[in-house]
Amino acid sequence: GQGSPTRLVCINLDKEGLLEWFHIPEDLFDDGWMPTGTPVAEGEQLFVPLVKTEPLVELAVACLRRKDGTLVWQQTVGQALREALEGRVELGHQLLTLADGRVYYSTDFGGVAALETGTGRIAWVVTYPSTDREAVARSDEQAVGLF
């Protein structure tokens, strides 16, 4: 099959946008994991929200080395009980933030998780009621509110 068009790219703004590194998801993550939101960085670590849509919708966070983008750890946070997309791209508003030695992951799937930045160990997860959308609506940019 054809590889993903998605790329993780690191540019150095102090050096006029010099390309430091880039990776395709297949080189970093096994089993169909794809970046699904904006990464956040702290010190030498870069954190990336991930999603896998087949056979089940699963969510994870990966920690990469900021200098070269190599994988340090990857931690699955949970599964979403919803219909798989079967070849479509899952769109949403997965958000990461950092504070006090933890990376916080707002999944847009009915949960928020806190993970330790050094190890990826899950400190806690809380859930909230989530509105499920049909598979086609979850991959439509206008329906998700991205455009």
mmCIF file of C-alpha atoms in Angstrom:
data_model
loop_
_atom_site.group_PDB
_atom_site.id
_atom_site.type_symbol
_atom_site.label_atom_id
_atom_site.label_comp_id
_atom_site.label_asym_id
_atom_site.label_seq_id
_atom_site.Cartn_x
_atom_site.Cartn_y
_atom_site.Cartn_z
ATOM 1 C CA GLY A 1 0.000 0.000 0.000
ATOM 2 C CA GLN A 2 0.882 3.629 -0.337
ATOM 3 C CA GLY A 3 2.465 5.355 2.658
ATOM 4 C CA SER A 4 0.891 8.221 4.515
ATOM 5 C CA PRO A 5 1.364 11.780 3.197
ATOM 6 C CA THR A 6 1.719 12.898 6.828
ATOM 7 C CA ARG A 7 5.145 14.128 7.932
ATOM 8 C CA LEU A 8 6.522 15.218 11.296
ATOM 9 C CA VAL A 9 8.809 18.139 10.500
ATOM 10 C CA CYS A 10 11.175 20.070 12.792
ATOM 11 C CA ILE A 11 12.432 23.447 11.625
ATOM 12 C CA ASN A 12 14.794 25.758 13.482
ATOM 13 C CA LEU A 13 13.282 29.250 13.593
ATOM 14 C CA ASP A 14 16.531 30.651 15.032
ATOM 15 C CA LYS A 15 18.250 29.590 11.794
ATOM 16 C CA GLU A 16 15.764 31.054 9.287
ATOM 17 C CA GLY A 17 13.599 27.932 9.169
ATOM 18 C CA LEU A 18 16.433 25.432 8.662
ATOM 19 C CA LEU A 19 15.073 21.880 8.363
ATOM 20 C CA GLU A 20 16.444 19.944 11.350
ATOM 21 C CA TRP A 21 14.694 16.627 10.638
ATOM 22 C CA PHE A 22 11.525 14.989 9.331
ATOM 23 C CA HIS A 23 9.974 11.552 9.722
ATOM 24 C CA ILE A 24 7.051 9.722 8.186
ATOM 25 C CA PRO A 25 4.804 8.035 10.788
ATOM 26 C CA GLU A 26 5.554 4.534 9.473
ATOM 27 C CA ASP A 27 9.230 5.016 10.369
ATOM 28 C CA LEU A 28 8.454 5.917 14.005
ATOM 29 C CA PHE A 29 5.257 4.111 14.992
ATOM 30 C CA ASP A 30 4.075 0.532 14.505
ATOM 31 C CA ASP A 31 0.635 -0.745 13.521
ATOM 32 C CA GLY A 32 -0.913 2.289 11.837
ATOM 33 C CA TRP A 33 -0.433 4.944 14.541
ATOM 34 C CA MET A 34 -0.680 8.482 13.098
ATOM 35 C CA PRO A 35 -0.098 11.966 14.554
ATOM 36 C CA THR A 36 -3.465 13.613 15.176
ATOM 37 C CA GLY A 37 -2.756 17.011 16.668
ATOM 38 C CA THR A 38 -0.161 19.660 17.303
ATOM 39 C CA PRO A 39 2.992 18.483 19.120
ATOM 40 C CA VAL A 40 4.279 20.304 22.214
ATOM 41 C CA ALA A 41 7.920 20.543 23.328
ATOM 42 C CA GLU A 42 9.737 21.000 26.604
ATOM 43 C CA GLY A 43 13.498 20.760 27.040
ATOM 44 C CA GLU A 44 14.775 17.898 24.918
ATOM 45 C CA GLN A 45 11.358 16.217 24.586
ATOM 46 C CA LEU A 46 8.654 16.540 21.944
ATOM 47 C CA PHE A 47 5.190 15.092 22.655
ATOM 48 C CA VAL A 48 2.823 14.036 19.870
ATOM 49 C CA PRO A 49 -0.830 12.922 20.151
ATOM 50 C CA LEU A 50 -1.504 9.751 18.155
ATOM 51 C CA VAL A 51 -4.558 7.921 16.847
ATOM 52 C CA LYS A 52 -5.037 4.490 15.316
ATOM 53 C CA THR A 53 -8.354 3.874 13.578
ATOM 54 C CA GLU A 54 -8.268 0.172 12.681
ATOM 55 C CA PRO A 55 -9.403 -2.306 13.887
ATOM 56 C CA LEU A 56 -10.514 -0.084 16.816
ATOM 57 C CA VAL A 57 -10.092 3.636 17.409
ATOM 58 C CA GLU A 58 -7.209 3.949 19.897
ATOM 59 C CA LEU A 59 -5.432 6.993 21.337
ATOM 60 C CA ALA A 60 -1.842 7.407 22.491
ATOM 61 C CA VAL A 61 0.901 9.907 23.238
ATOM 62 C CA ALA A 62 4.452 9.565 21.942
ATOM 63 C CA CYS A 63 7.584 11.211 23.296
ATOM 64 C CA LEU A 64 10.306 11.962 20.744
ATOM 65 C CA ARG A 65 13.832 13.309 21.158
ATOM 66 C CA ARG A 66 13.655 16.914 20.039
ATOM 67 C CA LYS A 67 17.131 16.911 18.442
ATOM 68 C CA ASP A 68 16.462 14.089 15.962
ATOM 69 C CA GLY A 69 12.833 12.966 16.315
ATOM 70 C CA THR A 70 13.608 9.436 17.467
ATOM 71 C CA LEU A 71 11.021 7.656 19.605
ATOM 72 C CA VAL A 72 11.658 7.656 23.382
ATOM 73 C CA TRP A 73 8.346 6.165 24.538
ATOM 74 C CA GLN A 74 4.780 5.627 23.353
ATOM 75 C CA GLN A 75 1.843 5.145 25.728
ATOM 76 C CA THR A 76 -1.662 4.058 24.745
ATOM 77 C CA VAL A 77 -4.233 6.112 26.665
ATOM 78 C CA GLY A 78 -7.443 4.319 25.705
ATOM 79 C CA GLN A 79 -9.912 3.183 23.096
ATOM 80 C CA ALA A 80 -12.946 5.018 21.767
ATOM 81 C CA LEU A 81 -16.091 2.954 21.554
ATOM 82 C CA ARG A 82 -17.130 4.019 18.087
ATOM 83 C CA GLU A 83 -17.352 2.645 14.579
ATOM 84 C CA ALA A 84 -13.967 2.250 12.859
ATOM 85 C CA LEU A 85 -13.398 4.493 9.835
ATOM 86 C CA GLU A 86 -12.022 1.814 7.483
ATOM 87 C CA GLY A 87 -9.518 3.817 5.437
ATOM 88 C CA ARG A 88 -10.814 7.309 6.247
ATOM 89 C CA VAL A 89 -8.897 9.868 8.334
ATOM 90 C CA GLU A 90 -10.220 10.492 11.859
ATOM 91 C CA LEU A 91 -10.408 14.257 12.432
ATOM 92 C CA GLY A 92 -10.817 15.992 15.751
ATOM 93 C CA HIS A 93 -9.362 18.355 18.279
ATOM 94 C CA GLN A 94 -6.789 16.292 20.172
ATOM 95 C CA LEU A 95 -4.792 18.685 22.354
ATOM 96 C CA LEU A 96 -1.655 18.362 24.482
ATOM 97 C CA THR A 97 -0.329 20.707 27.150
ATOM 98 C CA LEU A 98 2.568 20.517 29.628
ATOM 99 C CA ALA A 99 2.783 21.426 33.314
ATOM 100 C CA ASP A 100 4.560 20.174 36.450
ATOM 101 C CA GLY A 101 6.346 17.217 34.832
ATOM 102 C CA ARG A 102 3.223 15.905 33.114
ATOM 103 C CA VAL A 103 1.786 15.984 29.620
ATOM 104 C CA TYR A 104 -2.000 16.395 29.593
ATOM 105 C CA TYR A 105 -3.981 14.922 26.697
ATOM 106 C CA SER A 106 -7.477 16.167 25.886
ATOM 107 C CA THR A 107 -8.614 13.405 23.563
ATOM 108 C CA ASP A 108 -11.841 14.841 22.077
ATOM 109 C CA PHE A 109 -13.194 11.314 22.655
ATOM 110 C CA GLY A 110 -14.600 11.793 26.154
ATOM 111 C CA GLY A 111 -11.419 11.715 28.226
ATOM 112 C CA VAL A 112 -8.488 13.699 29.575
ATOM 113 C CA ALA A 113 -5.290 11.944 30.658
ATOM 114 C CA ALA A 114 -2.166 13.013 32.540
ATOM 115 C CA LEU A 115 1.093 11.182 31.754
ATOM 116 C CA GLU A 116 4.517 11.530 33.353
ATOM 117 C CA THR A 117 6.816 13.216 30.836
ATOM 118 C CA GLY A 118 9.856 11.068 31.650
ATOM 119 C CA THR A 119 8.264 7.632 31.376
ATOM 120 C CA GLY A 120 4.817 7.956 29.790
ATOM 121 C CA ARG A 121 3.243 6.351 32.857
ATOM 122 C CA ILE A 122 -0.422 7.320 33.144
ATOM 123 C CA ALA A 123 -0.959 9.321 36.353
ATOM 124 C CA TRP A 124 -4.729 9.630 35.916
ATOM 125 C CA VAL A 125 -7.580 9.648 33.397
ATOM 126 C CA VAL A 126 -10.975 11.311 33.766
ATOM 127 C CA THR A 127 -13.908 10.816 31.437
ATOM 128 C CA TYR A 128 -16.801 13.046 30.440
ATOM 129 C CA PRO A 129 -19.918 12.494 28.289
ATOM 130 C CA SER A 130 -19.008 12.588 24.609
ATOM 131 C CA THR A 131 -21.275 12.979 21.589
ATOM 132 C CA ASP A 132 -20.652 10.240 19.052
ATOM 133 C CA ARG A 133 -20.789 11.138 15.371
ATOM 134 C CA GLU A 134 -21.196 8.771 12.438
ATOM 135 C CA ALA A 135 -17.970 7.695 10.729
ATOM 136 C CA VAL A 136 -18.488 9.937 7.681
ATOM 137 C CA ALA A 137 -19.069 13.016 9.885
ATOM 138 C CA ARG A 138 -15.906 12.258 11.913
ATOM 139 C CA SER A 139 -13.803 12.494 8.739
ATOM 140 C CA ASP A 140 -15.522 15.574 7.227
ATOM 141 C CA GLU A 141 -13.534 18.790 7.842
ATOM 142 C CA GLN A 142 -16.614 21.025 7.911
ATOM 143 C CA ALA A 143 -18.612 18.734 10.215
ATOM 144 C CA VAL A 144 -15.704 18.503 12.681
ATOM 145 C CA GLY A 145 -15.272 22.280 12.620
ATOM 146 C CA LEU A 146 -11.739 22.437 11.204
ATOM 147 C CA PHE A 147 -12.724 24.724 8.294
#
